mmCIF file of N, CA and C in Angstrom:
data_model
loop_
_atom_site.group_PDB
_atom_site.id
_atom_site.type_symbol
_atom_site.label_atom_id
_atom_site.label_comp_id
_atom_site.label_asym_id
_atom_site.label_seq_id
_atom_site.Cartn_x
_atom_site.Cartn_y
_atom_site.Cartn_z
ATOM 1 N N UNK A 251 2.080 -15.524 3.092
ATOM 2 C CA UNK A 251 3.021 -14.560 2.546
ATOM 3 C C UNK A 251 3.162 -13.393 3.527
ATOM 4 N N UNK A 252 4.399 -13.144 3.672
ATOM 5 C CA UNK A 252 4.535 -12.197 4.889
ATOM 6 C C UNK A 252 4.287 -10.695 3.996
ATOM 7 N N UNK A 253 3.968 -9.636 5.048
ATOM 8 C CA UNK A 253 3.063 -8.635 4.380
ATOM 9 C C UNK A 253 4.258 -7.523 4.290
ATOM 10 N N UNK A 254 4.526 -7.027 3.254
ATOM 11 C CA UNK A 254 6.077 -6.024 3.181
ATOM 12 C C UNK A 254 5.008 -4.652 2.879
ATOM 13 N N UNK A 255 3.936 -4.772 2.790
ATOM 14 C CA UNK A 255 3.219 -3.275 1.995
ATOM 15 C C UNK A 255 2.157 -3.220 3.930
ATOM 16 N N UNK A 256 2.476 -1.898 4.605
ATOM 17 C CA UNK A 256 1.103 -1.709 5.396
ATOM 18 C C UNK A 256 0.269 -0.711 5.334
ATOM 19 N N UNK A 257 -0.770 -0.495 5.923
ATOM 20 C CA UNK A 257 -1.613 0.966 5.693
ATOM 21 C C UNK A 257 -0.717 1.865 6.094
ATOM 22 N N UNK A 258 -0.708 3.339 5.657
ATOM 23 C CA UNK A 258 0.142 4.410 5.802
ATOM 24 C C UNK A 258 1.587 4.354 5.444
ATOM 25 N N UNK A 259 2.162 3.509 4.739
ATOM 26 C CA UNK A 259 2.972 3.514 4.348
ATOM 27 C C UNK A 259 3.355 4.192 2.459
ATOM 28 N N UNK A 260 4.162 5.159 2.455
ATOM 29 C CA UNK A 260 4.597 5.369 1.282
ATOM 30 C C UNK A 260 5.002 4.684 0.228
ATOM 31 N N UNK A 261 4.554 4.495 -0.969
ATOM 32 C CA UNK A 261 4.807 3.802 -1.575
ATOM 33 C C UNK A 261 4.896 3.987 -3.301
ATOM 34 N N UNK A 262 5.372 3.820 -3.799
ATOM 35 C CA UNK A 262 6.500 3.920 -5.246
ATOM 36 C C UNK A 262 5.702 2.919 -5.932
ATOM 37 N N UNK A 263 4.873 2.906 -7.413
ATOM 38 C CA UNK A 263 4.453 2.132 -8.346
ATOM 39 C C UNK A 263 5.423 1.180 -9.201
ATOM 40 N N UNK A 264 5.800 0.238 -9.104
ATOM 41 C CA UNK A 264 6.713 -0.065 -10.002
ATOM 42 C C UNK A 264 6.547 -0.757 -11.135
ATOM 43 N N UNK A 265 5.612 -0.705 -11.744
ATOM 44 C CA UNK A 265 4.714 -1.228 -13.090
ATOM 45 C C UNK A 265 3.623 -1.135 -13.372
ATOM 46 N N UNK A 266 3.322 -1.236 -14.575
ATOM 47 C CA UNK A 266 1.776 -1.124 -14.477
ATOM 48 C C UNK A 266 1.744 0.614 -15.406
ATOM 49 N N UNK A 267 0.209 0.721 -15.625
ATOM 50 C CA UNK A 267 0.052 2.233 -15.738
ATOM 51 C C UNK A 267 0.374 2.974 -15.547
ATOM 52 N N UNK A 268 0.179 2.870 -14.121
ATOM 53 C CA UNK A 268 0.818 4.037 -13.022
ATOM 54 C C UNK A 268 2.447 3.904 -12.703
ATOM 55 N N UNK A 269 3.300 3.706 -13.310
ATOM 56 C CA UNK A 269 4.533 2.996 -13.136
ATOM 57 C C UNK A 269 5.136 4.494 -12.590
ATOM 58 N N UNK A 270 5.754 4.789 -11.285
ATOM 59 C CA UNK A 270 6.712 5.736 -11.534
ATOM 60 C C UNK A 270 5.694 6.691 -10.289
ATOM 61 N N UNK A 271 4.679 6.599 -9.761
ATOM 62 C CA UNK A 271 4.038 7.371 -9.381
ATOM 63 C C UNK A 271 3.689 6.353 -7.604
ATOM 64 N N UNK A 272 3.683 8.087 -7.006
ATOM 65 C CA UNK A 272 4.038 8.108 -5.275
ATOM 66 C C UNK A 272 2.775 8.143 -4.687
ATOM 67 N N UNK A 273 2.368 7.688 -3.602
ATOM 68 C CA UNK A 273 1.342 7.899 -2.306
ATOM 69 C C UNK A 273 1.092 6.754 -1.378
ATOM 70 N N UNK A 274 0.175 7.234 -0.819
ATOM 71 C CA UNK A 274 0.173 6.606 0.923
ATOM 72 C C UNK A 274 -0.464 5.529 0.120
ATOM 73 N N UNK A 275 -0.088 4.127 1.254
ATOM 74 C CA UNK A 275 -1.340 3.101 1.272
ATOM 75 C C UNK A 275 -2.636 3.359 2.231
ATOM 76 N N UNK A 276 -3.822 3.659 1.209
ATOM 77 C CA UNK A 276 -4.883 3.765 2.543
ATOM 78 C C UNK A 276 -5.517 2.337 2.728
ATOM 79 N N UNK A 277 -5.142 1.445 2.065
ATOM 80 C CA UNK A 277 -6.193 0.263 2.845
ATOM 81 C C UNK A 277 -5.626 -1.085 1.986
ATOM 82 N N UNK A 278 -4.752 -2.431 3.061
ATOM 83 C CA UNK A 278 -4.550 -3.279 2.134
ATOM 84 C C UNK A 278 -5.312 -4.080 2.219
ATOM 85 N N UNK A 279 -5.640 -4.862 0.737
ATOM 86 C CA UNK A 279 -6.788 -5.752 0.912
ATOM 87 C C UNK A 279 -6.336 -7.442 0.734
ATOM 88 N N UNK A 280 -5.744 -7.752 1.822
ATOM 89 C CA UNK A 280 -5.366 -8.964 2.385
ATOM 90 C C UNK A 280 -5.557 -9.881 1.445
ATOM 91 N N UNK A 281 -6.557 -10.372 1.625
ATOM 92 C CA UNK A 281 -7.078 -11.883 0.934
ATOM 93 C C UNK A 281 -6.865 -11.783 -0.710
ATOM 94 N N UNK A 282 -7.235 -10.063 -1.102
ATOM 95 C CA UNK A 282 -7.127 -10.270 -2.483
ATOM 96 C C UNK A 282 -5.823 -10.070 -3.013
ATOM 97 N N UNK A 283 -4.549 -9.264 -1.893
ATOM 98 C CA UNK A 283 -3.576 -9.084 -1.747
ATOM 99 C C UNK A 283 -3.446 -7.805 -3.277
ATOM 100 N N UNK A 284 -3.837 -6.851 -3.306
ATOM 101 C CA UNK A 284 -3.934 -5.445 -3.389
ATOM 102 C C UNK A 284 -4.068 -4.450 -2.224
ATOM 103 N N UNK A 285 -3.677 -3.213 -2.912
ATOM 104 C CA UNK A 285 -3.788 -1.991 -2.396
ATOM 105 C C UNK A 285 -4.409 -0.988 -2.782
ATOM 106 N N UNK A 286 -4.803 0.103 -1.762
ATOM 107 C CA UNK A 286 -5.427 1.138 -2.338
ATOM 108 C C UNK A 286 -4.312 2.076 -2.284
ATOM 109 N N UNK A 287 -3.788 2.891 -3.085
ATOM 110 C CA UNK A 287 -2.919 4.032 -2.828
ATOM 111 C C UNK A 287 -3.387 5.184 -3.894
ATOM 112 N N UNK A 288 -3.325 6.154 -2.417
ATOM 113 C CA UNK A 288 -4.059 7.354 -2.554
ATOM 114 C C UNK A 288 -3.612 8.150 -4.366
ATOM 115 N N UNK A 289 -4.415 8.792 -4.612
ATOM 116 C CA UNK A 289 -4.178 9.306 -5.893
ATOM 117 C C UNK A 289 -3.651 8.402 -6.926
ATOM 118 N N UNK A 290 -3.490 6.964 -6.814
ATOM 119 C CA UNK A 290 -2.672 6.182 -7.701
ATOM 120 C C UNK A 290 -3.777 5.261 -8.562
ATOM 121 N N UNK A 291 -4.112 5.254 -9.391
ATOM 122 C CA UNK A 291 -5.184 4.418 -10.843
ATOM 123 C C UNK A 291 -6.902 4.902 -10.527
ATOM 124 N N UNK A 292 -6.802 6.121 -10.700
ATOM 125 C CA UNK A 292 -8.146 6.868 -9.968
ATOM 126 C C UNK A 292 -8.863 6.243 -11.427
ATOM 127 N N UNK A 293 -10.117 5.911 -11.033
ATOM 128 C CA UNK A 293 -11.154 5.961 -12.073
ATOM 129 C C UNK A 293 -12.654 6.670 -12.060
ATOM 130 N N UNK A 294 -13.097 6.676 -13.214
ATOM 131 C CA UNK A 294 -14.298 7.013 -13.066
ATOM 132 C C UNK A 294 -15.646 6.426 -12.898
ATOM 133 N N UNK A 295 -16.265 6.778 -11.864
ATOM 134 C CA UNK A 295 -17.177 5.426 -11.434
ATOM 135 C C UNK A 295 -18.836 6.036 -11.481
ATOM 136 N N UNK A 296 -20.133 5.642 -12.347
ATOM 137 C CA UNK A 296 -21.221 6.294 -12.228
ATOM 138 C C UNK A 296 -21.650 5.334 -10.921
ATOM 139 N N UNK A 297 -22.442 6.475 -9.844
ATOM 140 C CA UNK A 297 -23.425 5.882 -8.570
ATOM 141 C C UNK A 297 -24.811 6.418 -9.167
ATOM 142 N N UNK A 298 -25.549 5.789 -8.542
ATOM 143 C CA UNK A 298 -27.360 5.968 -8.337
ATOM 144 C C UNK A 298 -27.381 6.701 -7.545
ATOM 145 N N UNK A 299 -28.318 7.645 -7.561
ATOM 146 C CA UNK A 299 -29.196 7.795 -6.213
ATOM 147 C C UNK A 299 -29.252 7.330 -4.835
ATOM 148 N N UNK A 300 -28.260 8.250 -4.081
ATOM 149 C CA UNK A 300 -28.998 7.330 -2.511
ATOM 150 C C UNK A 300 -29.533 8.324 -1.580
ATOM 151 N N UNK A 301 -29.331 7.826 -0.592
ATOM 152 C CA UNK A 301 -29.649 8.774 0.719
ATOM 153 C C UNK A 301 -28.607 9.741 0.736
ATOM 154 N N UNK A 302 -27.101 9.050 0.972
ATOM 155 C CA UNK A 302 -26.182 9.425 1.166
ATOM 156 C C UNK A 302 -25.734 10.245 0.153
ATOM 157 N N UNK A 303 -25.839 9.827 -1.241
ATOM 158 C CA UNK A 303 -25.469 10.834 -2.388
ATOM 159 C C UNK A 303 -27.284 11.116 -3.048
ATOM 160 N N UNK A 304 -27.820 11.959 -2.823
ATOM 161 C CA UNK A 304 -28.741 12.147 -3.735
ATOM 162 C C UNK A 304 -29.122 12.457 -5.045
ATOM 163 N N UNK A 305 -28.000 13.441 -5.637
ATOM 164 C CA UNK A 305 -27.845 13.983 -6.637
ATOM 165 C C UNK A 305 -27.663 12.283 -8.032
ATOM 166 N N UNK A 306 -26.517 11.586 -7.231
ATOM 167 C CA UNK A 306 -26.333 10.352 -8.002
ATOM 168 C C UNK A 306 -25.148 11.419 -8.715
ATOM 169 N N UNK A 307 -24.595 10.720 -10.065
ATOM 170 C CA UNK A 307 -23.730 11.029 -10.753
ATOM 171 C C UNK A 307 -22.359 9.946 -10.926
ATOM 172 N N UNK A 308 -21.358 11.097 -11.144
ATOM 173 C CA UNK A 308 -20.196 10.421 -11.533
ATOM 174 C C UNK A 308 -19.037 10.732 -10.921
ATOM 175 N N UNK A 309 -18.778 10.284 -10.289
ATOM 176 C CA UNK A 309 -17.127 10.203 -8.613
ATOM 177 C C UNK A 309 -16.011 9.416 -9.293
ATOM 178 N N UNK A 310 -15.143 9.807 -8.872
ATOM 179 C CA UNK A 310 -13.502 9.774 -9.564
ATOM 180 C C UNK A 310 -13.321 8.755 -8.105
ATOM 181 N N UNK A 311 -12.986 7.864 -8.358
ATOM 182 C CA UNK A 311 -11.913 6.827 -6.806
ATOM 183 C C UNK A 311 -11.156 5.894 -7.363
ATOM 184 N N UNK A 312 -10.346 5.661 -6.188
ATOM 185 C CA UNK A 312 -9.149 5.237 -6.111
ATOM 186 C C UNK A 312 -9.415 3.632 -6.194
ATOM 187 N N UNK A 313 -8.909 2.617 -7.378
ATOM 188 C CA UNK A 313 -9.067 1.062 -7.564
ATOM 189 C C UNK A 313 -7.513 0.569 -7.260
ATOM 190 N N UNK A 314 -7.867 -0.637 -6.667
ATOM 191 C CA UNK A 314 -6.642 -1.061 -5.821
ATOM 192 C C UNK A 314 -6.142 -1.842 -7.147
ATOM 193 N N UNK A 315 -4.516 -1.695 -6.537
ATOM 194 C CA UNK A 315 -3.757 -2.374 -7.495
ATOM 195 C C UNK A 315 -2.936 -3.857 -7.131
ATOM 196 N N UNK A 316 -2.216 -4.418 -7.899
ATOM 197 C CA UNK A 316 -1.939 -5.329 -6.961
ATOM 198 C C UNK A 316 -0.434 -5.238 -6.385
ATOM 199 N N UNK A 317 -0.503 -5.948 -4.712
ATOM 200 C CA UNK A 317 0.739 -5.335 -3.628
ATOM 201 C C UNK A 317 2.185 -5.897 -4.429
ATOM 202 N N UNK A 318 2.581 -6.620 -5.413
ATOM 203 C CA UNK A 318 3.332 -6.756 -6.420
ATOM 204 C C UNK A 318 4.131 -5.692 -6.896
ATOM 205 N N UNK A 319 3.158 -4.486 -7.278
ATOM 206 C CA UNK A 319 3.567 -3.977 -8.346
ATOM 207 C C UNK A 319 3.787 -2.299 -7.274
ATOM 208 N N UNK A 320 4.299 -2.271 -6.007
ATOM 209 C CA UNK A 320 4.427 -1.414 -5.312
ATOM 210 C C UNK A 320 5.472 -1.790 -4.525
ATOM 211 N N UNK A 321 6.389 -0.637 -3.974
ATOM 212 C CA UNK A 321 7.419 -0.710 -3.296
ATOM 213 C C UNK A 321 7.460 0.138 -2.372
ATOM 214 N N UNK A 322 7.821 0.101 -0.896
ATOM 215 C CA UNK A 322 7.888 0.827 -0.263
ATOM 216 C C UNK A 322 8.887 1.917 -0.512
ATOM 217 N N UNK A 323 8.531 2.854 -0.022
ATOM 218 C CA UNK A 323 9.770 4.270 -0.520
ATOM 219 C C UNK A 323 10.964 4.414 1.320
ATOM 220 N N UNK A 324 11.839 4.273 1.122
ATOM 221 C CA UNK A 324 13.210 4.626 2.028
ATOM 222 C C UNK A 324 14.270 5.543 1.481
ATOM 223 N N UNK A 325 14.153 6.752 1.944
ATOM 224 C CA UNK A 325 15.176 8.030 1.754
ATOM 225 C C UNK A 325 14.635 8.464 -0.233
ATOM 226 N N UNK A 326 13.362 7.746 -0.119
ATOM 227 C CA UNK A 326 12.769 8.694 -1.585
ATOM 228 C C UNK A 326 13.352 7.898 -2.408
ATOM 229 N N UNK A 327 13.339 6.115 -2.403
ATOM 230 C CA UNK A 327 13.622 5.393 -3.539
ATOM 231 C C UNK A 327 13.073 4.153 -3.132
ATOM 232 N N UNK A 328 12.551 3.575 -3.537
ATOM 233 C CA UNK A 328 11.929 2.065 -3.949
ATOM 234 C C UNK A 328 12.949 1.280 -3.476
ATOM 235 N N UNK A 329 12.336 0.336 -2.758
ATOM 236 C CA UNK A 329 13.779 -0.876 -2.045
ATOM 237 C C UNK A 329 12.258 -2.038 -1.224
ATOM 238 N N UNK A 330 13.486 -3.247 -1.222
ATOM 239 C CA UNK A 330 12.959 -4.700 -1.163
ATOM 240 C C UNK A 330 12.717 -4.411 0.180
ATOM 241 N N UNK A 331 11.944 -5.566 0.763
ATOM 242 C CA UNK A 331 11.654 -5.818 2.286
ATOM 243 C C UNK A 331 12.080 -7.064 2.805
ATOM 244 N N UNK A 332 12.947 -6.837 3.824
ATOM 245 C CA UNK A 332 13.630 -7.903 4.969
ATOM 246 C C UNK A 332 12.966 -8.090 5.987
ATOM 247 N N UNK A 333 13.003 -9.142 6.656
ATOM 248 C CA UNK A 333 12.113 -9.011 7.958
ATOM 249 C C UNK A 333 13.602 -9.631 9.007
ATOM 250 N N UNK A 334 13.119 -9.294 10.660
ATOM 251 C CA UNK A 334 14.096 -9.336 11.154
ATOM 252 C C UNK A 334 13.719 -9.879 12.645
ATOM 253 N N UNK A 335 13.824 -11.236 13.615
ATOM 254 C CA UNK A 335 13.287 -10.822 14.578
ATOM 255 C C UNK A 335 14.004 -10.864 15.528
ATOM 256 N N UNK A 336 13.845 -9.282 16.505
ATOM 257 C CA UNK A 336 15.244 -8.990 17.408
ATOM 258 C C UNK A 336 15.084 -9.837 18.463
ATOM 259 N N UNK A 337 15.949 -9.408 19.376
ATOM 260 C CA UNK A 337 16.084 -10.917 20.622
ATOM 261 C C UNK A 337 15.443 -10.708 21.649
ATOM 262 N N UNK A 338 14.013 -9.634 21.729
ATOM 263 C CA UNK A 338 13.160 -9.525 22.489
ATOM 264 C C UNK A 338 11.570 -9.975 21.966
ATOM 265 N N UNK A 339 12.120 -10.537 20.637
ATOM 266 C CA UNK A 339 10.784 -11.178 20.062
ATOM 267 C C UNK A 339 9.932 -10.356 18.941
ATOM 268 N N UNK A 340 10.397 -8.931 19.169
ATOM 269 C CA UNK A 340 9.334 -8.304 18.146
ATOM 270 C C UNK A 340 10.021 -8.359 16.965
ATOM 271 N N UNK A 341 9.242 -8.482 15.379
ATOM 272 C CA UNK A 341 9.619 -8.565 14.266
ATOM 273 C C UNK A 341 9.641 -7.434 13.603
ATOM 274 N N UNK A 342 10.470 -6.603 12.764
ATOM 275 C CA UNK A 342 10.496 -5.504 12.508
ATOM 276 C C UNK A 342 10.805 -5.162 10.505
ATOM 277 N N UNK A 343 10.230 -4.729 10.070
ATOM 278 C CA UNK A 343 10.244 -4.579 8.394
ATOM 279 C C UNK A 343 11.958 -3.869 8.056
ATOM 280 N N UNK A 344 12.679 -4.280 7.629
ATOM 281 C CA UNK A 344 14.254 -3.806 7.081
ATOM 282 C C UNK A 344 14.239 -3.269 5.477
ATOM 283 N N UNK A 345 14.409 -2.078 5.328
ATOM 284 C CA UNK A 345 15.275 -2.187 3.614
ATOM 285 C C UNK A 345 16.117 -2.600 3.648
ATOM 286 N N UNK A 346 16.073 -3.552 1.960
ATOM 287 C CA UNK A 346 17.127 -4.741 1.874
ATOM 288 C C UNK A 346 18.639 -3.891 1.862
ATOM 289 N N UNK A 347 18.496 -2.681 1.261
ATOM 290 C CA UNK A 347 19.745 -1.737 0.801
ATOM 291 C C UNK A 347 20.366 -0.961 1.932
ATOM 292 N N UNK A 348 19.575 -0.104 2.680
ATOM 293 C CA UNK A 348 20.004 0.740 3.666
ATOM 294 C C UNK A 348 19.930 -0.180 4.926
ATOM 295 N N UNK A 349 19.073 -0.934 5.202
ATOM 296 C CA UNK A 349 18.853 -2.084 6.798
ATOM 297 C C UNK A 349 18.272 -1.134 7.506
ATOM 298 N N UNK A 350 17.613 -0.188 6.918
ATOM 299 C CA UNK A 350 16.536 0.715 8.102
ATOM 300 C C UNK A 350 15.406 -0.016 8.134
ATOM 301 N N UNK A 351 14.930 0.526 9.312
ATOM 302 C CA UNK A 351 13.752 -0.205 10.129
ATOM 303 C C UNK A 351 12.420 0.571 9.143
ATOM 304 N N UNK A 352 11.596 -0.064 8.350
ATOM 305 C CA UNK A 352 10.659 0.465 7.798
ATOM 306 C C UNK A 352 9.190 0.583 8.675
ATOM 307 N N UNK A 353 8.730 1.344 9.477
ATOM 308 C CA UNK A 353 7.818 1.353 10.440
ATOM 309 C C UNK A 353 7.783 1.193 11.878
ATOM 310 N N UNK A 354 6.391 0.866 12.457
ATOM 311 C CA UNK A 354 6.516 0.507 13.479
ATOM 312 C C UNK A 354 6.903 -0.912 13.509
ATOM 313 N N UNK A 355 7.020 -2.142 14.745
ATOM 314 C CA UNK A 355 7.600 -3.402 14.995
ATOM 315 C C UNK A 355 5.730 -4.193 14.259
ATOM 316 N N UNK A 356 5.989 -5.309 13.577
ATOM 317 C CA UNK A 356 5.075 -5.620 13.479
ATOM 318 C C UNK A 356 4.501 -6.595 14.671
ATOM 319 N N UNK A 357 4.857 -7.258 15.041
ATOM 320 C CA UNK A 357 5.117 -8.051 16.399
ATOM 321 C C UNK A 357 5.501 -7.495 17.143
ATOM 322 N N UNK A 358 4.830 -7.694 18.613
ATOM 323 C CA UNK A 358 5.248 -6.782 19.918
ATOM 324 C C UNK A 358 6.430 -7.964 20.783
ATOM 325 N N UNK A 359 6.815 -7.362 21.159
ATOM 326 C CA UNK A 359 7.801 -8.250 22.202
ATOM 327 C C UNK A 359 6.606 -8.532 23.673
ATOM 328 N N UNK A 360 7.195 -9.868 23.625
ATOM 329 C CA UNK A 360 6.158 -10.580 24.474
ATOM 330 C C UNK A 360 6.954 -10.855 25.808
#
């Protein structure tokens, strides 16, 4: 499945809980084909004791959702993903509506 959601990309909830609500992708998780997006289905999570946290307690983070139910944002609205590959070889992400180039080329020209 070709990948229309990448890290750092803006992105629009379009179902779900969080339906309607904006932020970055910080991390997609391929295989399980979710996302993490920042501020978007925060939960509350108890840790133990470590080195790293000593105190232990209870931390608020971000649970990935699935890349389905997210849309990339172009001119501040939710739109489909085209792919395109120009005649120097590199492949490049399109909104289906406007035909802007969504990012960098995902494929380099070879």
């Amino acid at each position: 499945m070709p990948q229309h959601i990448r890290k750092g990309d803006v992105v629009m909830v379009t179902s779900g809980k969080a339906r309607g609500q904006r932020g970055t992708v910080l991390r997609v998780l391929k295989a399980a084909q979710r996302v993490l997006v920042e501020g978007v289905n925060v939960r509350k999570r108890h840790v133990r004791p470590s080195q790293n946290n000593p105190q232990g307690g209870i931390i608020q983070k971000e649970m990935p959702i699935h890349i389905s139910n997210v849309s990339p944002l172009v001119d501040e609205k939710p739109t489909r993903v085209r792919f395109k590959v120009n005649a120097d070889g590199s492949k490049v992400r399109l909104a289906a509506k406007s035909g802007q180039t969504i990012g960098s080329p995902l494929r380099k020209a070879r």
